[in-house]
Tab-separated table of C-alpha atoms in Angstrom:
chain	number	residue	atom	x	y	z
A	1	UNK	CA	0.000	0.000	0.000
A	2	UNK	CA	0.923	3.641	-0.103
A	3	UNK	CA	2.971	5.336	2.550
A	4	UNK	CA	1.827	8.455	4.387
A	5	UNK	CA	3.753	11.314	5.942
A	6	UNK	CA	2.538	14.484	7.649
A	7	UNK	CA	4.971	17.398	7.859
A	8	UNK	CA	2.795	19.135	10.419
A	9	UNK	CA	0.261	17.698	12.823
A	10	UNK	CA	-3.387	18.049	12.152
A	11	UNK	CA	-5.884	18.845	9.486
A	12	UNK	CA	-8.740	21.319	9.432
A	13	UNK	CA	-12.434	21.545	8.714
A	14	UNK	CA	-13.172	24.771	6.811
A	15	UNK	CA	-14.519	25.535	3.377
A	16	UNK	CA	-12.355	28.442	2.542
A	17	UNK	CA	-8.848	28.892	1.009
A	18	UNK	CA	-7.872	26.708	-1.938
A	19	UNK	CA	-9.594	24.628	-4.545
A	20	UNK	CA	-9.419	20.892	-5.120
A	21	UNK	CA	-11.590	18.110	-3.790
A	22	UNK	CA	-13.942	15.339	-4.692
A	23	UNK	CA	-17.513	14.269	-4.470
A	24	UNK	CA	-19.241	16.529	-7.042
A	25	UNK	CA	-20.135	16.330	-10.719
A	26	UNK	CA	-21.842	19.333	-12.307
A	27	UNK	CA	-24.691	18.731	-14.727
A	28	UNK	CA	-25.949	22.270	-15.409
A	29	UNK	CA	-25.674	25.856	-14.234
A	30	UNK	CA	-29.041	25.712	-12.493
A	31	UNK	CA	-29.463	24.252	-9.030
A	32	UNK	CA	-31.329	20.941	-8.808
A	33	UNK	CA	-34.474	20.895	-6.628
A	34	UNK	CA	-32.653	18.915	-3.925
A	35	UNK	CA	-29.134	17.605	-3.347
A	36	UNK	CA	-26.703	16.533	-0.631
A	37	UNK	CA	-24.706	19.043	1.405
A	38	UNK	CA	-21.398	18.116	-0.251
A	39	UNK	CA	-22.829	18.925	-3.672
A	40	UNK	CA	-24.146	22.283	-2.503
A	41	UNK	CA	-20.787	23.245	-0.984
A	42	UNK	CA	-18.870	22.028	-4.052
A	43	UNK	CA	-21.032	24.262	-6.241
A	44	UNK	CA	-20.461	27.265	-3.973
A	45	UNK	CA	-16.722	26.796	-4.288
A	46	UNK	CA	-16.097	25.352	-7.720
A	47	UNK	CA	-19.076	25.547	-10.043
A	48	UNK	CA	-17.413	25.668	-13.500
A	49	UNK	CA	-18.582	29.210	-14.261
A	50	UNK	CA	-19.908	30.734	-11.033
A	51	UNK	CA	-17.950	29.042	-8.224
A	52	UNK	CA	-15.721	30.895	-5.782
A	53	UNK	CA	-12.461	29.707	-7.313
A	54	UNK	CA	-13.678	29.405	-10.909
A	55	UNK	CA	-15.060	32.930	-11.152
A	56	UNK	CA	-12.516	34.658	-8.898
A	57	UNK	CA	-9.105	32.968	-9.185
A	58	UNK	CA	-7.505	36.210	-7.945
A	59	UNK	CA	-8.780	35.436	-4.428
A	60	UNK	CA	-5.709	33.210	-4.034
A	61	UNK	CA	-3.164	35.959	-3.401
A	62	UNK	CA	0.368	36.182	-4.762
A	63	UNK	CA	3.428	37.489	-2.911
A	64	UNK	CA	5.764	38.800	-5.587
A	65	UNK	CA	8.998	38.877	-3.566
A	66	UNK	CA	10.159	36.789	-0.569
A	67	UNK	CA	9.520	38.532	2.730
A	68	UNK	CA	12.477	39.760	4.788
A	69	UNK	CA	11.731	38.014	8.068
A	70	UNK	CA	14.927	39.222	9.731
A	71	UNK	CA	13.617	42.793	9.614
A	72	UNK	CA	10.408	41.862	11.463
A	73	UNK	CA	10.265	42.445	15.192
A	74	UNK	CA	8.667	39.353	16.669
A	75	UNK	CA	5.176	38.069	15.947
A	76	UNK	CA	3.664	41.552	16.012
A	77	UNK	CA	5.968	42.594	13.169
A	78	UNK	CA	5.028	39.517	11.197
A	79	UNK	CA	1.288	40.075	11.779
A	80	UNK	CA	1.594	43.695	10.677
A	81	UNK	CA	3.364	42.686	7.459
A	82	UNK	CA	0.778	40.048	6.599
A	83	UNK	CA	-2.099	42.466	7.208
A	84	UNK	CA	-0.322	44.995	5.018
A	85	UNK	CA	-0.041	42.419	2.226
A	86	UNK	CA	-3.759	41.688	2.404
A	87	UNK	CA	-4.664	45.368	2.290
A	88	UNK	CA	-2.284	46.178	-0.547
A	89	UNK	CA	-3.448	43.314	-2.759
A	90	UNK	CA	-7.118	43.222	-1.863
A	91	UNK	CA	-6.913	39.461	-1.932
A	92	UNK	CA	-8.862	36.946	0.149
A	93	UNK	CA	-6.192	34.368	0.953
A	94	UNK	CA	-2.432	34.149	1.261
A	95	UNK	CA	-1.199	30.607	1.722
A	96	UNK	CA	1.925	29.589	3.671
A	97	UNK	CA	3.556	28.597	0.376
A	98	UNK	CA	3.255	32.258	-0.643
A	99	UNK	CA	4.129	33.910	2.662
A	100	UNK	CA	7.111	31.681	3.448
A	101	UNK	CA	8.499	31.299	-0.079
A	102	UNK	CA	10.921	29.980	-1.078
A	103	UNK	CA	11.670	28.276	2.251
A	104	UNK	CA	8.347	26.454	2.490
A	105	UNK	CA	8.807	24.814	-0.907
A	106	UNK	CA	12.462	24.090	-0.197
A	107	UNK	CA	11.523	22.240	3.002
A	108	UNK	CA	9.022	20.111	1.101
A	109	UNK	CA	11.560	19.459	-1.678
A	110	UNK	CA	14.270	18.406	0.801
A	111	UNK	CA	11.916	15.853	2.316
A	112	UNK	CA	10.917	14.477	-1.089
A	113	UNK	CA	14.497	14.126	-2.292
A	114	UNK	CA	15.718	12.575	0.950
A	115	UNK	CA	12.903	10.027	0.990
A	116	UNK	CA	13.380	9.243	-2.692
A	117	UNK	CA	17.110	8.602	-2.263
A	118	UNK	CA	16.475	6.375	0.733
A	119	UNK	CA	14.022	4.347	-1.358
A	120	UNK	CA	16.511	4.011	-4.183
A	121	UNK	CA	14.086	5.497	-6.698
A	122	UNK	CA	15.507	6.942	-9.911
A	123	UNK	CA	12.731	9.383	-10.841
A	124	UNK	CA	10.902	12.035	-8.849
A	125	UNK	CA	7.156	12.028	-9.609
A	126	UNK	CA	5.027	14.556	-7.741
A	127	UNK	CA	1.265	15.102	-7.907
A	128	UNK	CA	-0.057	18.117	-6.003
A	129	UNK	CA	-3.768	18.415	-5.214
A	130	UNK	CA	-4.831	22.050	-5.510
A	131	UNK	CA	-1.823	24.058	-6.639
A	132	UNK	CA	-2.884	27.600	-5.759
A	133	UNK	CA	-0.830	29.960	-7.899
A	134	UNK	CA	1.849	27.339	-8.581
A	135	UNK	CA	4.327	28.833	-6.108
A	136	UNK	CA	4.962	25.582	-4.249
A	137	UNK	CA	5.562	23.709	-7.514
A	138	UNK	CA	7.951	26.394	-8.758
A	139	UNK	CA	9.927	26.435	-5.504
A	140	UNK	CA	10.185	22.625	-5.418
A	141	UNK	CA	11.414	22.508	-9.014
A	142	UNK	CA	13.845	25.393	-8.373
A	143	UNK	CA	15.341	23.497	-5.441
A	144	UNK	CA	15.684	20.189	-7.279
A	145	UNK	CA	17.319	21.831	-10.287
A	146	UNK	CA	19.851	23.786	-8.206
A	147	UNK	CA	20.715	21.053	-5.671
A	148	UNK	CA	20.150	17.837	-7.629
A	149	UNK	CA	20.531	18.614	-11.350
A	150	UNK	CA	20.775	14.953	-12.368
A	151	UNK	CA	17.514	14.143	-10.576
A	152	UNK	CA	15.910	17.243	-12.093
A	153	UNK	CA	16.304	15.655	-15.519
A	154	UNK	CA	14.109	12.794	-14.268
A	155	UNK	CA	11.484	14.895	-12.454
A	156	UNK	CA	7.800	15.261	-13.354
A	157	UNK	CA	5.422	17.491	-11.383
A	158	UNK	CA	1.639	17.527	-11.943
A	159	UNK	CA	-1.060	19.629	-10.294
A	160	UNK	CA	-4.661	18.380	-10.115
A	161	UNK	CA	-7.003	21.331	-9.549
A	162	UNK	CA	-10.748	21.862	-9.964
A	163	UNK	CA	-10.182	25.380	-11.284
A	164	UNK	CA	-9.123	25.630	-14.927
A	165	UNK	CA	-8.312	29.318	-14.379
A	166	UNK	CA	-5.914	28.440	-11.562
A	167	UNK	CA	-4.324	25.714	-13.712
A	168	UNK	CA	-3.529	28.354	-16.318
A	169	UNK	CA	-2.026	30.646	-13.667
A	170	UNK	CA	0.105	27.788	-12.348
A	171	UNK	CA	1.538	27.022	-15.772
A	172	UNK	CA	2.430	30.668	-16.377
A	173	UNK	CA	4.090	31.128	-12.996
A	174	UNK	CA	6.131	27.910	-13.118
A	175	UNK	CA	7.350	28.665	-16.644
A	176	UNK	CA	8.223	32.199	-15.525
A	177	UNK	CA	10.519	30.844	-12.803
A	178	UNK	CA	12.523	28.789	-15.276
A	179	UNK	CA	11.642	27.923	-18.869
A	180	UNK	CA	13.099	24.450	-18.342
A	181	UNK	CA	10.357	23.761	-15.785
A	182	UNK	CA	7.724	23.783	-18.536
A	183	UNK	CA	8.791	20.381	-19.849
A	184	UNK	CA	8.552	18.912	-16.343
A	185	UNK	CA	5.330	20.533	-15.176
A	186	UNK	CA	1.729	19.857	-16.199
A	187	UNK	CA	-1.727	20.605	-14.828
A	188	UNK	CA	-4.945	18.615	-14.911
A	189	UNK	CA	-8.263	20.407	-14.395
A	190	UNK	CA	-10.227	17.718	-12.599
A	191	UNK	CA	-11.672	16.249	-9.442
A	192	UNK	CA	-9.119	14.628	-7.142
A	193	UNK	CA	-11.766	12.164	-5.932
A	194	UNK	CA	-12.325	10.904	-9.462
A	195	UNK	CA	-10.370	7.710	-9.870
A	196	UNK	CA	-10.206	8.322	-13.615
A	197	UNK	CA	-8.017	11.377	-13.058
A	198	UNK	CA	-5.412	9.355	-11.181
A	199	UNK	CA	-5.771	6.416	-13.556
A	200	UNK	CA	-4.725	8.625	-16.443
A	201	UNK	CA	-1.679	9.855	-14.555
A	202	UNK	CA	-0.602	6.333	-13.637
A	203	UNK	CA	-0.563	5.282	-17.284
A	204	UNK	CA	2.075	7.914	-17.884
A	205	UNK	CA	4.003	7.348	-14.677
A	206	UNK	CA	4.794	3.879	-13.522
A	207	UNK	CA	6.584	3.812	-10.213
A	208	UNK	CA	6.439	5.593	-6.895
A	209	UNK	CA	4.466	8.855	-6.718
A	210	UNK	CA	4.524	11.597	-4.066
A	211	UNK	CA	1.069	13.101	-3.577
A	212	UNK	CA	1.071	16.540	-1.934
A	213	UNK	CA	-1.889	18.164	-0.220
A	214	UNK	CA	-1.039	21.531	1.338
A	215	UNK	CA	-4.047	23.236	2.897
A	216	UNK	CA	-6.368	21.041	0.906
A	217	UNK	CA	-8.181	19.033	3.571
A	218	UNK	CA	-9.446	22.293	5.070
A	219	UNK	CA	-11.258	23.074	1.809
A	220	UNK	CA	-13.075	19.835	1.091
A	221	UNK	CA	-16.886	19.632	1.183
A	222	UNK	CA	-18.459	17.681	3.997
A	223	UNK	CA	-21.798	15.967	4.392
A	224	UNK	CA	-24.037	16.610	7.368
A	225	UNK	CA	-25.883	13.998	9.427
A	226	UNK	CA	-28.162	14.499	12.391
A	227	UNK	CA	-29.405	11.997	14.953
A	228	UNK	CA	-33.192	12.008	15.322
A	229	UNK	CA	-34.887	9.557	17.658
A	230	UNK	CA	-31.668	7.568	17.930
A	231	UNK	CA	-31.298	7.205	14.136
A	232	UNK	CA	-28.872	9.032	11.878
A	233	UNK	CA	-30.459	11.113	9.117
A	234	UNK	CA	-28.617	12.559	6.120
A	235	UNK	CA	-29.063	16.222	5.207
A	236	UNK	CA	-30.299	17.335	1.817
A	237	UNK	CA	-30.666	20.914	0.576
A	238	UNK	CA	-33.925	21.987	-1.079
A	239	UNK	CA	-34.188	25.008	-3.391
A	240	UNK	CA	-37.980	25.295	-3.837
A	241	UNK	CA	-38.554	27.795	-1.037
A	242	UNK	CA	-38.684	31.470	-2.083
A	243	UNK	CA	-37.972	32.475	1.514
A	244	UNK	CA	-34.666	30.523	1.442
A	245	UNK	CA	-33.022	31.319	-1.930
A	246	UNK	CA	-29.752	29.642	-0.891
A	247	UNK	CA	-31.534	26.466	0.120
A	248	UNK	CA	-32.916	24.946	3.278
A	249	UNK	CA	-32.050	21.728	5.105
A	250	UNK	CA	-34.182	18.628	4.848
A	251	UNK	CA	-33.456	15.449	6.823
A	252	UNK	CA	-33.924	12.085	5.128
A	253	UNK	CA	-33.229	8.482	6.145
A	254	UNK	CA	-29.595	7.501	5.616
A	255	UNK	CA	-29.185	6.131	2.076
A	256	UNK	CA	-26.014	7.613	0.572
A	257	UNK	CA	-23.174	5.073	0.359
A	258	UNK	CA	-20.376	7.609	0.926
A	259	UNK	CA	-22.058	8.974	4.024
A	260	UNK	CA	-22.704	5.456	5.263
A	261	UNK	CA	-19.054	4.431	4.812
A	262	UNK	CA	-17.834	7.482	6.732
A	263	UNK	CA	-20.329	6.999	9.513
A	264	UNK	CA	-19.547	3.313	9.900
A	265	UNK	CA	-15.789	3.892	9.891
A	266	UNK	CA	-15.696	5.482	13.298
A	267	UNK	CA	-17.147	4.988	16.771
A	268	UNK	CA	-18.231	8.512	17.675
A	269	UNK	CA	-18.849	7.687	21.322
A	270	UNK	CA	-15.537	5.902	21.752
A	271	UNK	CA	-13.505	8.518	19.906
A	272	UNK	CA	-12.882	10.673	22.947
A	273	UNK	CA	-12.694	7.784	25.408
A	274	UNK	CA	-10.064	5.975	23.331
A	275	UNK	CA	-7.571	8.820	23.053
A	276	UNK	CA	-5.023	7.014	25.189
A	277	UNK	CA	-1.888	4.990	24.512
A	278	UNK	CA	-3.579	2.691	21.991
A	279	UNK	CA	-4.479	5.660	19.796
A	280	UNK	CA	-0.954	7.017	20.037
A	281	UNK	CA	0.505	3.722	18.820
A	282	UNK	CA	-1.963	3.187	15.991
A	283	UNK	CA	0.136	4.883	13.306
A	284	UNK	CA	-0.418	7.834	11.029
A	285	UNK	CA	-3.274	6.482	8.915
A	286	UNK	CA	-5.278	5.631	12.023
A	287	UNK	CA	-4.539	9.074	13.451
A	288	UNK	CA	-5.629	10.670	10.184
A	289	UNK	CA	-8.881	8.729	10.177
A	290	UNK	CA	-9.472	9.661	13.819
A	291	UNK	CA	-8.905	13.341	13.072
A	292	UNK	CA	-11.050	13.406	9.935
A	293	UNK	CA	-13.918	11.544	11.531
A	294	UNK	CA	-13.859	13.000	15.044
A	295	UNK	CA	-13.037	16.613	14.240
A	296	UNK	CA	-10.851	19.211	15.890
A	297	UNK	CA	-12.704	22.482	15.611
A	298	UNK	CA	-11.280	23.892	18.808
A	299	UNK	CA	-10.785	23.195	22.506
A	300	UNK	CA	-12.809	20.271	23.788
A	301	UNK	CA	-14.626	22.481	26.218
A	302	UNK	CA	-15.915	24.717	23.423
A	303	UNK	CA	-18.341	22.102	22.108
A	304	UNK	CA	-21.899	22.023	23.300
A	305	UNK	CA	-23.314	18.910	24.884
A	306	UNK	CA	-25.633	18.357	21.909
A	307	UNK	CA	-22.943	18.724	19.246
A	308	UNK	CA	-22.690	14.963	18.851
A	309	UNK	CA	-26.263	14.972	17.562
A	310	UNK	CA	-25.044	16.841	14.457
A	311	UNK	CA	-21.908	15.675	12.656
A	312	UNK	CA	-20.184	16.914	9.497
A	313	UNK	CA	-18.578	13.955	7.714
A	314	UNK	CA	-15.480	14.331	5.463
A	315	UNK	CA	-16.942	12.392	2.547
A	316	UNK	CA	-14.891	14.255	-0.066
A	317	UNK	CA	-11.613	13.648	1.807
A	318	UNK	CA	-12.404	9.958	2.182
A	319	UNK	CA	-13.220	9.728	-1.547
A	320	UNK	CA	-9.802	11.153	-2.385
A	321	UNK	CA	-8.046	8.706	-0.046
A	322	UNK	CA	-9.990	5.804	-1.551
A	323	UNK	CA	-9.171	6.870	-5.112
A	324	UNK	CA	-5.483	7.161	-4.290
A	325	UNK	CA	-5.441	3.764	-2.608
A	326	UNK	CA	-7.099	2.096	-5.590
A	327	UNK	CA	-5.406	3.884	-8.475
A	328	UNK	CA	-1.915	4.690	-7.135
A	329	UNK	CA	-1.133	2.094	-4.471
A	330	UNK	CA	2.595	2.879	-4.672
A	331	UNK	CA	2.492	6.424	-3.302
A	332	UNK	CA	3.578	8.581	-0.406
A	333	UNK	CA	0.945	11.020	0.833
A	334	UNK	CA	2.268	14.320	2.216
A	335	UNK	CA	-0.347	16.450	4.000
A	336	UNK	CA	0.268	19.886	5.498
A	337	UNK	CA	-2.671	21.638	7.118
A	338	UNK	CA	-4.114	23.436	10.126
A	339	UNK	CA	-4.562	21.620	13.439
A	340	UNK	CA	-7.586	23.725	14.434
A	341	UNK	CA	-9.661	26.725	13.409
A	342	UNK	CA	-11.065	29.281	15.868
A	343	UNK	CA	-14.539	30.719	16.291
A	344	UNK	CA	-16.497	28.143	14.306
A	345	UNK	CA	-20.093	29.354	14.387
A	346	UNK	CA	-21.925	26.309	13.077
A	347	UNK	CA	-23.376	23.715	15.425
A	348	UNK	CA	-22.019	20.186	15.252
A	349	UNK	CA	-18.923	18.057	15.590
A	350	UNK	CA	-16.404	18.692	12.834
A	351	UNK	CA	-18.427	21.768	11.828
A	352	UNK	CA	-16.841	23.890	9.077
A	353	UNK	CA	-15.557	27.426	9.246
A	354	UNK	CA	-17.262	29.284	6.391
A	355	UNK	CA	-15.242	32.421	5.849
A	356	UNK	CA	-14.003	35.037	3.422
A	357	UNK	CA	-11.445	37.820	3.795
A	358	UNK	CA	-12.082	41.411	2.753
A	359	UNK	CA	-9.458	44.135	3.205
A	360	UNK	CA	-7.468	41.988	5.642
A	361	UNK	CA	-10.532	41.320	7.797
A	362	UNK	CA	-11.991	37.818	8.127
A	363	UNK	CA	-15.749	37.700	7.631
A	364	UNK	CA	-17.233	34.480	8.956
A	365	UNK	CA	-20.663	33.188	8.008
A	366	UNK	CA	-23.054	31.547	10.456
A	367	UNK	CA	-24.272	29.061	7.835
A	368	UNK	CA	-22.924	27.044	4.936
A	369	UNK	CA	-26.042	27.916	2.938
A	370	UNK	CA	-24.437	30.822	1.121
A	371	UNK	CA	-24.801	31.961	-2.520
A	372	UNK	CA	-22.718	30.197	-5.164
A	373	UNK	CA	-19.331	31.890	-5.492
A	374	UNK	CA	-19.644	34.031	-2.346
A	375	UNK	CA	-17.409	32.150	0.091
């Protein structure tokens, strides 16, 4: 099976900074009369013409020059600089790959090269899910070319992203760093949960593959379930109510296979009770499953007593993991993400943070039922 490595601890449960996930196929520009929560959220973020990332690729901000951290006075100096960047660019999001370039990408590249050499592999094959502006890819390729020129000749780097507009930006930026990168870098506009996407890549690349996901798990759609009378119900969104133009929730008996697999994969009651030595020794994949399925929206004491009656399930994340396991069994999964997000306003375990940034100020929503393209 595939290996797994986390460069930082934890993942997150928001809907808001980068674009690539699974669990949604678009059939038309109009909303269907009723659909699952994951499909509603996927449309809000990545509808082909009206979605947040499709219609506004500029929301993923770009830092043109590396920041001079040595001139910053402590954390307050850093915070001031970041706020200044947001105000000056009018952008919604600046990712760590942008803020900490080129060091962030160099750290990732060092890990990849070291692991590859230890494995005795001859070629470096990288697939990144959700490439932002392409800064991480450019910095990784820059590092490999300068430090390991022989390996650079045998390097291929692919980004899988739901946004065609962002794919085009990635190709331009990577080529702008070094024209030689163009022959080693490609993009695929597609759904990372679609096994066919990975199947096509495998045909071109036999051998070990490094799959990168930096701030991707915090952007994947969830499904919502609610316990009623001791039975779990799945949440659908209806659009036939003029008083609720963004949809309203409707509970139905549990039927969806993806929701059922997620719900069956974890003992919600035992999750908190079993956080002892056995959990610590279970390995990374078990820890990942525990995090995805139990949630980490903040301090334990911040949850209400009834939060376990409503649960947001990471169906899109699980679909991606399943597709990777089936289509690229010989892979190493590298995930870098948040360990928690503050001030989540929605009720429920693993509830998402629905947020946008305007003029350096975060604007959080109290519901995930927001207009397509707004968050």
